[in-house]
Tab-separated table of C-alpha atoms and ligand atoms in Angstrom:
chain	number	residue	atom	x	y	z
A	1	MET	CA	-30.572	1.252	7.483
A	2	ILE	CA	-27.849	0.243	5.395
A	3	LYS	CA	-25.263	-2.430	6.869
A	4	ILE	CA	-21.262	-2.405	5.447
A	5	ILE	CA	-18.740	-4.082	6.064
A	6	ASN	CA	-14.921	-2.832	6.015
A	7	VAL	CA	-12.780	-5.324	5.405
A	8	VAL	CA	-8.728	-4.880	6.318
A	9	GLY	CA	-5.857	-7.427	6.450
A	10	ALA	CA	-2.505	-6.358	5.787
A	11	ARG	CA	-0.737	-2.951	6.374
A	12	PRO	CA	-1.360	-1.409	3.238
A	13	ASN	CA	-5.446	-1.283	3.661
A	14	PHE	CA	-5.128	0.554	6.788
A	15	MET	CA	-4.725	4.380	5.266
A	16	LYS	CA	-7.513	3.297	2.644
A	17	ILE	CA	-10.338	2.355	4.854
A	18	ALA	CA	-9.601	5.003	7.634
A	19	PRO	CA	-10.932	7.494	5.280
A	20	ILE	CA	-13.924	5.389	4.268
A	21	GLN	CA	-14.767	5.199	7.964
A	22	ARG	CA	-15.215	8.480	8.712
A	23	GLU	CA	-17.038	9.383	6.230
A	24	MET	CA	-19.603	7.220	6.921
A	25	ALA	CA	-19.739	8.378	10.174
A	26	LYS	CA	-21.764	10.989	8.758
A	27	TYR	CA	-24.498	9.002	7.406
A	28	PRO	CA	-27.027	8.050	10.546
A	29	ASN	CA	-28.428	5.220	7.896
A	30	ILE	CA	-25.029	3.569	7.598
A	31	LYS	CA	-23.771	1.008	9.937
A	32	PRO	CA	-20.271	0.354	8.973
A	33	VAL	CA	-18.511	-2.868	10.875
A	34	LEU	CA	-14.940	-3.171	10.390
A	35	VAL	CA	-13.493	-6.522	10.035
A	36	HIS	CA	-9.454	-7.421	10.199
A	37	THR	CA	-8.997	-10.212	9.302
A	38	GLY	CA	-5.382	-10.223	10.915
A	39	GLN	CA	-3.320	-10.843	7.895
A	40	HIS	CA	-0.514	-8.649	9.495
A	41	TYR	CA	-0.655	-8.983	13.240
A	42	ASP	CA	2.573	-7.583	14.403
A	43	GLU	CA	2.252	-4.727	16.295
A	44	ARG	CA	4.199	-2.706	14.223
A	45	MET	CA	2.419	-4.042	10.794
A	46	SER	CA	-1.127	-3.087	12.524
A	47	LYS	CA	-1.791	-1.672	16.014
A	48	LEU	CA	0.277	1.363	15.543
A	49	PHE	CA	-1.800	2.062	12.092
A	50	PHE	CA	-5.068	1.592	14.173
A	51	ASP	CA	-3.519	4.133	16.855
A	52	ASP	CA	-1.955	7.038	14.248
A	53	LEU	CA	-5.053	6.504	11.723
A	54	GLN	CA	-7.733	6.963	14.818
A	55	LEU	CA	-9.297	3.582	13.679
A	56	PRO	CA	-11.809	2.512	16.211
A	57	LYS	CA	-10.417	-1.308	17.281
A	58	PRO	CA	-12.336	-3.657	14.763
A	59	ASP	CA	-15.724	-5.188	15.531
A	60	ILE	CA	-14.564	-8.303	14.863
A	61	TYR	CA	-10.708	-9.782	14.259
A	62	LEU	CA	-10.259	-13.142	12.581
A	63	ASP	CA	-6.462	-13.610	13.897
A	64	VAL	CA	-5.183	-15.128	10.336
A	65	ARG	CA	-1.607	-14.374	10.880
A	66	SER	CA	0.719	-15.727	7.907
A	67	GLY	CA	0.757	-18.777	5.900
A	68	SER	CA	1.593	-19.519	2.294
A	69	HIS	CA	-1.069	-17.944	-0.247
A	70	ALA	CA	-3.365	-20.988	-0.294
A	71	VAL	CA	-3.422	-21.248	3.431
A	72	GLN	CA	-3.641	-17.987	4.112
A	73	THR	CA	-6.392	-17.339	1.330
A	74	ALA	CA	-8.433	-20.532	2.774
A	75	LYS	CA	-8.137	-19.063	6.560
A	76	VAL	CA	-9.846	-15.602	5.237
A	77	MET	CA	-12.047	-17.172	3.464
A	78	MET	CA	-13.012	-19.987	6.727
A	79	ALA	CA	-13.291	-16.872	8.992
A	80	PHE	CA	-14.960	-14.565	6.651
A	81	GLU	CA	-17.733	-17.084	5.437
A	82	GLU	CA	-18.820	-17.460	8.902
A	83	VAL	CA	-19.094	-13.679	9.787
A	84	LEU	CA	-21.003	-13.050	6.513
A	85	GLN	CA	-23.392	-15.493	7.884
A	86	LYS	CA	-23.638	-13.826	11.176
A	87	GLU	CA	-24.169	-9.945	10.246
A	88	LYS	CA	-25.826	-10.777	6.926
A	89	PRO	CA	-24.392	-6.895	5.343
A	90	ASP	CA	-25.718	-5.494	2.425
A	91	LEU	CA	-22.276	-5.012	1.595
A	92	VAL	CA	-18.736	-5.802	1.543
A	93	ILE	CA	-16.095	-3.513	1.174
A	94	VAL	CA	-12.646	-4.420	0.108
A	95	VAL	CA	-9.534	-2.273	-0.816
A	96	GLY	CA	-6.259	-3.010	-2.442
A	97	ASP	CA	-4.783	-6.044	-3.584
A	98	VAL	CA	-3.318	-8.475	-0.643
A	99	ASN	CA	-4.758	-12.054	-0.137
A	100	SER	CA	-7.515	-10.739	2.350
A	101	THR	CA	-8.905	-8.714	-0.679
A	102	ALA	CA	-9.398	-11.104	-2.848
A	103	ALA	CA	-10.341	-13.661	0.073
A	104	CYS	CA	-13.193	-11.743	1.632
A	105	SER	CA	-14.412	-10.722	-2.349
A	106	MET	CA	-14.570	-14.892	-3.228
A	107	VAL	CA	-16.864	-15.337	0.028
A	108	ALA	CA	-19.227	-12.462	-0.223
A	109	ALA	CA	-19.352	-13.260	-4.481
A	110	LYS	CA	-21.010	-17.128	-3.155
A	111	MET	CA	-22.684	-15.629	-0.743
A	112	HIS	CA	-24.572	-13.178	-2.850
A	113	THR	CA	-23.544	-10.030	-0.919
A	114	LYS	CA	-22.735	-7.154	-3.020
A	115	ILE	CA	-18.929	-6.116	-3.174
A	116	ALA	CA	-17.381	-2.669	-3.368
A	117	HIS	CA	-13.338	-2.555	-4.526
A	118	VAL	CA	-11.500	0.167	-3.737
A	119	GLU	CA	-8.562	0.907	-5.658
A	120	ALA	CA	-10.348	-1.316	-8.458
A	121	GLY	CA	-8.462	-1.752	-12.819
A	122	LEU	CA	-4.534	-1.640	-11.126
A	123	ARG	CA	-2.822	-3.746	-14.046
A	124	SER	CA	0.908	-5.095	-13.886
A	125	PHE	CA	0.131	-7.113	-16.515
A	126	ASP	CA	2.282	-9.711	-14.721
A	127	ARG	CA	0.613	-12.260	-13.164
A	128	ARG	CA	3.830	-13.624	-11.117
A	129	MET	CA	2.895	-11.356	-8.632
A	130	PRO	CA	0.312	-12.299	-5.992
A	131	GLU	CA	-0.958	-8.963	-6.272
A	132	GLU	CA	-2.068	-9.218	-9.832
A	133	ILE	CA	-4.087	-12.524	-9.150
A	134	ASN	CA	-5.659	-10.393	-6.234
A	135	ARG	CA	-6.717	-7.703	-8.534
A	136	LEU	CA	-8.235	-9.869	-11.212
A	137	VAL	CA	-10.398	-11.808	-9.390
A	138	THR	CA	-11.600	-9.192	-6.880
A	139	ASP	CA	-12.365	-7.156	-9.669
A	140	VAL	CA	-14.207	-9.584	-11.362
A	141	LEU	CA	-16.731	-10.344	-8.582
A	142	SER	CA	-17.359	-6.961	-7.811
A	143	ASP	CA	-20.535	-4.959	-8.123
A	144	PHE	CA	-18.600	-1.448	-7.276
A	145	LEU	CA	-15.447	-0.523	-8.911
A	146	PHE	CA	-13.794	2.458	-7.334
A	147	VAL	CA	-11.127	3.473	-9.751
A	148	THR	CA	-7.487	5.390	-8.438
A	149	GLU	CA	-6.229	6.889	-12.007
A	150	LYS	CA	-7.194	6.729	-15.478
A	151	SER	CA	-5.154	3.468	-16.671
A	152	GLY	CA	-7.703	1.510	-14.197
A	153	LEU	CA	-11.052	2.696	-16.677
A	154	GLU	CA	-9.218	1.425	-19.628
A	155	ASN	CA	-8.023	-1.682	-17.830
A	156	LEU	CA	-11.836	-2.353	-17.513
A	157	LYS	CA	-13.289	-1.631	-20.323
A	158	HIS	CA	-10.593	-4.105	-22.005
A	159	GLU	CA	-11.956	-6.669	-19.066
A	160	GLY	CA	-15.344	-6.116	-20.408
A	161	ILE	CA	-16.398	-5.324	-17.227
A	162	ASP	CA	-19.691	-3.017	-17.308
A	163	ASP	CA	-19.354	0.783	-17.103
A	164	SER	CA	-22.461	0.654	-15.206
A	165	LYS	CA	-20.174	-0.546	-12.025
A	166	VAL	CA	-17.210	1.139	-12.939
A	167	HIS	CA	-16.115	4.869	-10.858
A	168	PHE	CA	-13.685	7.373	-11.978
A	169	VAL	CA	-13.360	8.693	-7.703
A	170	GLY	CA	-9.535	9.488	-6.689
A	171	HIS	CA	-7.088	7.819	-4.141
A	172	VAL	CA	-8.243	7.155	-0.431
A	173	MET	CA	-4.986	6.779	0.317
A	174	ILE	CA	-3.959	10.429	-0.592
A	175	ASP	CA	-7.502	11.436	1.453
A	176	SER	CA	-5.396	9.701	4.690
A	177	LEU	CA	-2.130	11.943	3.270
A	178	ILE	CA	-3.628	15.554	3.253
A	179	TYR	CA	-5.863	14.718	6.225
A	180	PHE	CA	-3.047	13.099	8.247
A	181	GLU	CA	-0.519	15.697	7.459
A	182	PRO	CA	-0.857	18.029	9.851
A	183	MET	CA	0.423	15.245	12.325
A	184	ALA	CA	2.432	13.974	10.693
A	185	ALA	CA	4.148	17.682	10.485
A	186	LYS	CA	4.320	16.889	14.597
A	187	SER	CA	6.024	13.350	14.301
A	188	PRO	CA	9.328	13.886	16.350
A	189	ILE	CA	11.055	11.223	13.741
A	190	LEU	CA	13.438	13.182	12.164
A	191	GLU	CA	14.795	14.588	15.306
A	192	ASN	CA	14.825	11.008	17.225
A	193	MET	CA	17.314	10.118	14.189
A	194	GLY	CA	19.144	13.018	13.402
A	195	LEU	CA	18.231	14.149	9.872
A	196	GLN	CA	18.035	17.271	8.238
A	197	PRO	CA	15.301	17.697	5.627
A	198	ARG	CA	16.703	17.064	1.670
A	199	GLU	CA	19.348	15.228	3.756
A	200	TYR	CA	18.191	11.626	3.535
A	201	GLY	CA	17.108	8.740	1.386
A	202	VAL	CA	14.202	6.137	2.080
A	203	ILE	CA	14.380	2.438	1.305
A	204	THR	CA	11.325	0.827	1.400
A	205	LEU	CA	11.667	-3.084	-0.342
A	206	HIS	CA	9.719	-6.043	0.549
A	207	ARG	CA	8.366	-7.812	-3.017
A	208	PRO	CA	9.126	-11.614	-2.827
A	209	SER	CA	10.603	-11.340	-6.506
A	210	ASN	CA	13.088	-8.869	-4.466
A	211	VAL	CA	13.853	-10.309	-1.148
A	212	ASP	CA	13.267	-13.802	-1.607
A	213	ASN	CA	16.017	-14.090	-4.152
A	214	LYS	CA	19.314	-13.790	-3.486
A	215	GLU	CA	20.313	-12.966	-6.709
A	216	ASN	CA	18.188	-9.824	-6.977
A	217	PHE	CA	18.426	-8.966	-3.202
A	218	LEU	CA	22.443	-8.449	-3.795
A	219	LYS	CA	21.896	-6.536	-7.365
A	220	LEU	CA	19.975	-3.608	-5.147
A	221	LEU	CA	22.618	-3.936	-2.023
A	222	ASN	CA	24.933	-3.520	-5.021
A	223	ALA	CA	23.427	0.289	-5.390
A	224	PHE	CA	22.902	0.973	-2.239
A	225	GLU	CA	26.484	0.475	-1.445
A	226	VAL	CA	27.194	2.889	-3.910
A	227	ILE	CA	24.239	5.778	-3.194
A	228	GLU	CA	25.101	5.771	1.066
A	229	LYS	CA	28.631	6.919	0.245
A	230	GLN	CA	26.923	10.030	-0.694
A	231	ILE	CA	23.879	10.495	1.410
A	232	PRO	CA	22.690	8.624	4.243
A	233	LEU	CA	19.790	5.984	3.289
A	234	ILE	CA	17.011	5.303	6.212
A	235	PHE	CA	15.533	1.262	5.959
A	236	PRO	CA	12.447	1.044	7.908
A	237	ILE	CA	12.819	-2.933	7.071
A	238	HIS	CA	9.524	-5.088	6.588
A	239	PRO	CA	9.513	-8.208	8.189
A	240	ARG	CA	9.364	-10.628	4.984
A	241	SER	CA	13.325	-8.708	4.574
A	242	GLN	CA	14.352	-8.452	7.912
A	243	LYS	CA	13.877	-12.209	7.605
A	244	MET	CA	15.248	-13.358	4.227
A	245	ILE	CA	18.244	-10.897	5.023
A	246	ASP	CA	19.782	-13.635	7.607
A	247	GLN	CA	17.864	-16.545	5.640
A	248	LEU	CA	20.480	-15.745	1.973
A	249	GLY	CA	23.036	-15.173	4.224
A	250	LEU	CA	23.139	-10.918	3.473
A	251	ARG	CA	23.293	-9.765	7.290
A	252	GLU	CA	27.475	-8.783	6.955
A	253	LYS	CA	26.921	-7.092	4.074
A	254	VAL	CA	24.121	-5.446	4.686
A	255	GLU	CA	25.811	-4.587	8.362
A	256	LYS	CA	29.048	-3.358	6.482
A	257	MET	CA	26.609	-0.317	4.988
A	258	ARG	CA	27.112	2.401	7.738
A	259	ASN	CA	25.356	4.830	6.129
A	260	LEU	CA	21.932	2.790	5.699
A	261	ARG	CA	20.105	2.871	8.537
A	262	LEU	CA	17.801	-0.079	9.653
A	263	THR	CA	14.798	0.305	11.365
A	264	GLU	CA	12.402	-1.303	12.921
A	265	PRO	CA	8.844	-0.798	10.521
A	266	LEU	CA	7.803	2.822	10.631
A	267	GLY	CA	3.847	4.316	12.129
A	268	TYR	CA	1.961	5.814	9.864
A	269	LEU	CA	2.537	9.275	11.051
A	270	ASP	CA	6.821	8.974	11.372
A	271	PHE	CA	6.702	7.748	8.056
A	272	MET	CA	4.612	10.040	6.422
A	273	ARG	CA	7.168	12.665	8.046
A	274	LEU	CA	10.285	11.072	6.678
A	275	LEU	CA	8.713	10.720	2.947
A	276	HIS	CA	8.239	14.169	3.291
A	277	ASN	CA	11.431	15.634	3.604
A	278	ALA	CA	13.680	13.330	1.904
A	279	LYS	CA	15.806	14.010	-0.886
A	280	LEU	CA	14.796	10.634	-2.452
A	281	VAL	CA	12.843	7.612	-2.307
A	282	LEU	CA	13.790	3.640	-3.116
A	283	THR	CA	11.191	1.470	-3.180
A	284	ASP	CA	9.396	-1.294	-4.503
A	285	SER	CA	6.073	-0.885	-2.618
A	286	GLY	CA	2.740	0.115	-4.674
A	287	GLY	CA	1.719	2.971	-2.555
A	288	ILE	CA	5.016	4.718	-2.149
A	289	GLN	CA	5.431	5.489	-5.473
A	290	GLU	CA	1.607	7.143	-5.323
A	291	GLU	CA	2.365	8.960	-2.205
A	292	THR	CA	5.534	10.410	-3.709
A	293	THR	CA	3.760	11.495	-6.748
A	294	TYR	CA	1.359	13.410	-3.962
A	295	LEU	CA	4.255	15.018	-2.551
A	296	GLY	CA	6.532	15.349	-5.041
A	297	ILE	CA	9.480	13.438	-3.505
A	298	PRO	CA	11.632	11.807	-6.021
A	299	CYS	CA	10.985	7.996	-6.463
A	300	ILE	CA	12.611	5.036	-7.739
A	301	THR	CA	11.013	2.107	-8.390
A	302	MET	CA	12.742	-0.696	-8.084
A	303	ARG	CA	10.949	-3.502	-10.215
A	304	GLU	CA	10.215	-3.833	-14.098
A	305	ASN	CA	6.296	-3.087	-13.995
A	306	THR	CA	4.026	-0.529	-12.187
A	307	GLU	CA	0.231	-1.269	-12.105
A	308	ARG	CA	0.561	2.843	-11.188
A	309	PRO	CA	1.261	4.269	-14.587
A	310	ILE	CA	-0.224	7.342	-13.729
A	311	THR	CA	3.102	7.723	-11.335
A	312	VAL	CA	5.349	7.698	-14.101
A	313	GLU	CA	3.352	9.940	-16.663
A	314	VAL	CA	2.563	12.381	-14.655
A	315	GLY	CA	4.239	12.094	-11.194
A	316	THR	CA	7.674	11.549	-9.884
A	317	ASN	CA	8.282	7.962	-10.391
A	318	VAL	CA	10.847	6.319	-12.316
A	319	LEU	CA	11.351	2.476	-12.737
A	320	VAL	CA	14.307	0.939	-12.743
A	321	GLY	CA	14.108	-2.537	-12.531
A	322	THR	CA	16.979	-4.275	-10.432
A	323	ASP	CA	19.804	-3.175	-12.472
A	324	THR	CA	22.266	-1.950	-10.318
A	325	GLU	CA	23.559	0.846	-12.620
A	326	ARG	CA	20.646	2.206	-13.640
A	327	ILE	CA	19.625	2.831	-9.483
A	328	ILE	CA	22.663	3.988	-9.252
A	329	ALA	CA	22.328	6.588	-12.298
A	330	GLU	CA	19.026	7.793	-11.328
A	331	ALA	CA	20.315	8.048	-7.452
A	332	GLN	CA	22.560	10.471	-8.969
A	333	LYS	CA	20.307	12.538	-11.070
A	334	VAL	CA	18.592	13.547	-8.437
A	335	LEU	CA	21.702	14.210	-6.103
A	336	ASP	CA	23.032	16.128	-8.931
A	337	GLY	CA	19.656	18.175	-8.801
A	338	ASN	CA	18.379	16.954	-11.971
A	339	ALA	CA	15.281	15.320	-10.146
A	340	LYS	CA	12.057	14.541	-12.495
A	341	LYS	CA	9.505	17.074	-11.879
A	342	GLY	CA	6.334	15.769	-11.326
A	343	GLN	CA	2.250	17.062	-10.861
A	344	ILE	CA	-0.164	15.532	-8.711
A	345	PRO	CA	-2.890	13.685	-10.868
A	346	GLU	CA	-6.242	14.414	-11.377
A	347	LEU	CA	-8.948	13.805	-8.382
A	348	TRP	CA	-5.981	13.113	-5.931
A	349	ASP	CA	-7.794	16.222	-3.559
A	350	GLY	CA	-8.862	14.535	-0.550
A	351	LYS	CA	-12.446	13.723	-0.737
A	352	ALA	CA	-12.338	10.120	-2.523
A	353	ALA	CA	-13.812	8.877	0.870
A	354	GLU	CA	-16.664	11.501	0.059
A	355	ARG	CA	-17.428	10.280	-3.345
A	356	ILE	CA	-17.400	6.663	-2.978
A	357	VAL	CA	-19.628	6.644	-0.001
A	358	ARG	CA	-22.256	9.635	-1.829
A	359	ILE	CA	-22.349	6.632	-4.654
A	360	LEU	CA	-22.792	3.653	-2.333
A	361	ASN	CA	-25.642	5.949	-0.345
A	362	GLU	CA	-27.575	6.560	-3.113
A	363	LYS	CA	-27.211	3.739	-5.475
A	364	LEU	CA	-28.175	1.134	-2.509
B	1	UD1	C1	1.109	-8.190	2.244
B	1	UD1	C2	0.661	-8.225	0.496
B	1	UD1	C3	1.322	-6.958	-0.472
B	1	UD1	C4	1.773	-6.070	0.661
B	1	UD1	C5	2.274	-6.198	1.926
B	1	UD1	C6	2.591	-5.468	2.723
B	1	UD1	C7	-0.180	-9.871	-0.270
B	1	UD1	C8	-0.001	-11.692	-1.090
B	1	UD1	N1	0.894	-9.733	0.186
B	1	UD1	O1	2.862	-8.871	1.775
B	1	UD1	O2	0.333	-7.005	-1.721
B	1	UD1	O3	2.588	-4.969	0.221
B	1	UD1	O4	1.863	-7.540	2.507
B	1	UD1	O5	3.218	-5.438	3.779
B	1	UD1	O6	-1.350	-10.315	0.757
B	1	UD1	N2	4.890	-11.158	9.150
B	1	UD1	C9	4.984	-10.525	9.886
B	1	UD1	N3	4.413	-10.091	10.542
B	1	UD1	C10	3.069	-9.331	10.458
B	1	UD1	C11	2.847	-9.868	9.152
B	1	UD1	C12	3.835	-10.925	8.546
B	1	UD1	O7	6.553	-11.021	10.612
B	1	UD1	O8	2.534	-8.852	11.482
B	1	UD1	C13	6.236	-11.953	8.333
B	1	UD1	C14	5.918	-13.201	8.271
B	1	UD1	O9	6.887	-14.523	8.248
B	1	UD1	C15	5.060	-14.002	6.761
B	1	UD1	C16	5.954	-12.555	6.180
B	1	UD1	O10	6.253	-11.456	7.172
B	1	UD1	O11	5.804	-14.418	6.714
B	1	UD1	C17	5.170	-12.106	4.852
B	1	UD1	O12	3.733	-11.443	5.170
B	1	UD1	P1	2.401	-12.088	4.377
B	1	UD1	O13	1.311	-11.080	4.975
B	1	UD1	O14	2.119	-13.278	3.590
B	1	UD1	O15	3.057	-10.816	2.932
B	1	UD1	P2	3.876	-9.671	2.842
B	1	UD1	O16	4.626	-9.917	2.488
B	1	UD1	O17	3.792	-9.252	3.956
């Protein structure tokens, strides 16, 4: 029997673990244990995703909640150490690049437990991003590095990671997108919001560099102010951004924009249907750059860099930073029918989890 702990902590982890959990259920010799650190805990940031993604209730819930980076990371480490002492798994699987990912990797490494990192090798080369630190730490400690795009292979080679640990398998997040597409198609979100396909844009925004800084946040809002005159913009708002709008005194400006429609954070199926039918997407998320590339929806990324360069090289993604005029110009191109065309990257075929579990089963 191979005992594997699958770790989730924050919203972007849930759709990455779901296909792995499902795949493991096909192997009678693998016993998955689902651990949720509780980094994200609001119903709309967590429970809703468990329901939508048909994830089982976590076997173990650590309830760490929010805090500074050090506090949150330390709390995960303390709680996860006890889990490993008790469970003694053969492997810990971590996904993505959130604080829970790095925290659990550090604990596992010091307890001589093997680690698999799903979504390894991505680099923005910007160490002011907390996620970049998490990616570096996790990759250097991992025994299995599962890579989503070719840039990951090059980055890991440059960092001296042994080839034998690295596996190019595609993208588990795209597995979820493909698997849940028929269910997402039944979401009533467009009807409920009175939206027509291709007649609205979607905004997501939550990076500290964009929303914790008034000057940058304002530059983005100034762009939205121009774009929303032409097309309604739906903005499901992350708790961090919601909080910062008030703290930075931006509430009045936001509310003045009559075509900028703020909603609560959406569940997975609703959000996928919203993305699928959007005319354009404005985002600073990592995963959404990839989901739009897969769906062929124009994506304007309000960041200076991306750790997912394939979405720019092959996909529909354009990086515009926080420059108001550039954001407006790129949105205008899309609205004028001159959106960048893209293709689906190699191995983004819905079979990544299948490859990952097969490799783990063979090697363990
Ligand atoms: C985290 C990840 C980020 C990921 C994002 C997706 C890190 C370093 N960052 O950022 O990579 O893109 O999740 O959402 O791990 N909050 C709530 N309810 C919740 C969770 C958070 O209200 O369920 C509020 C809290 O006030 C908290 C703030 O949001 O202080 C930020 O949460 P945190 O988990 O620290 O980071 P995120 O910005 O969500």
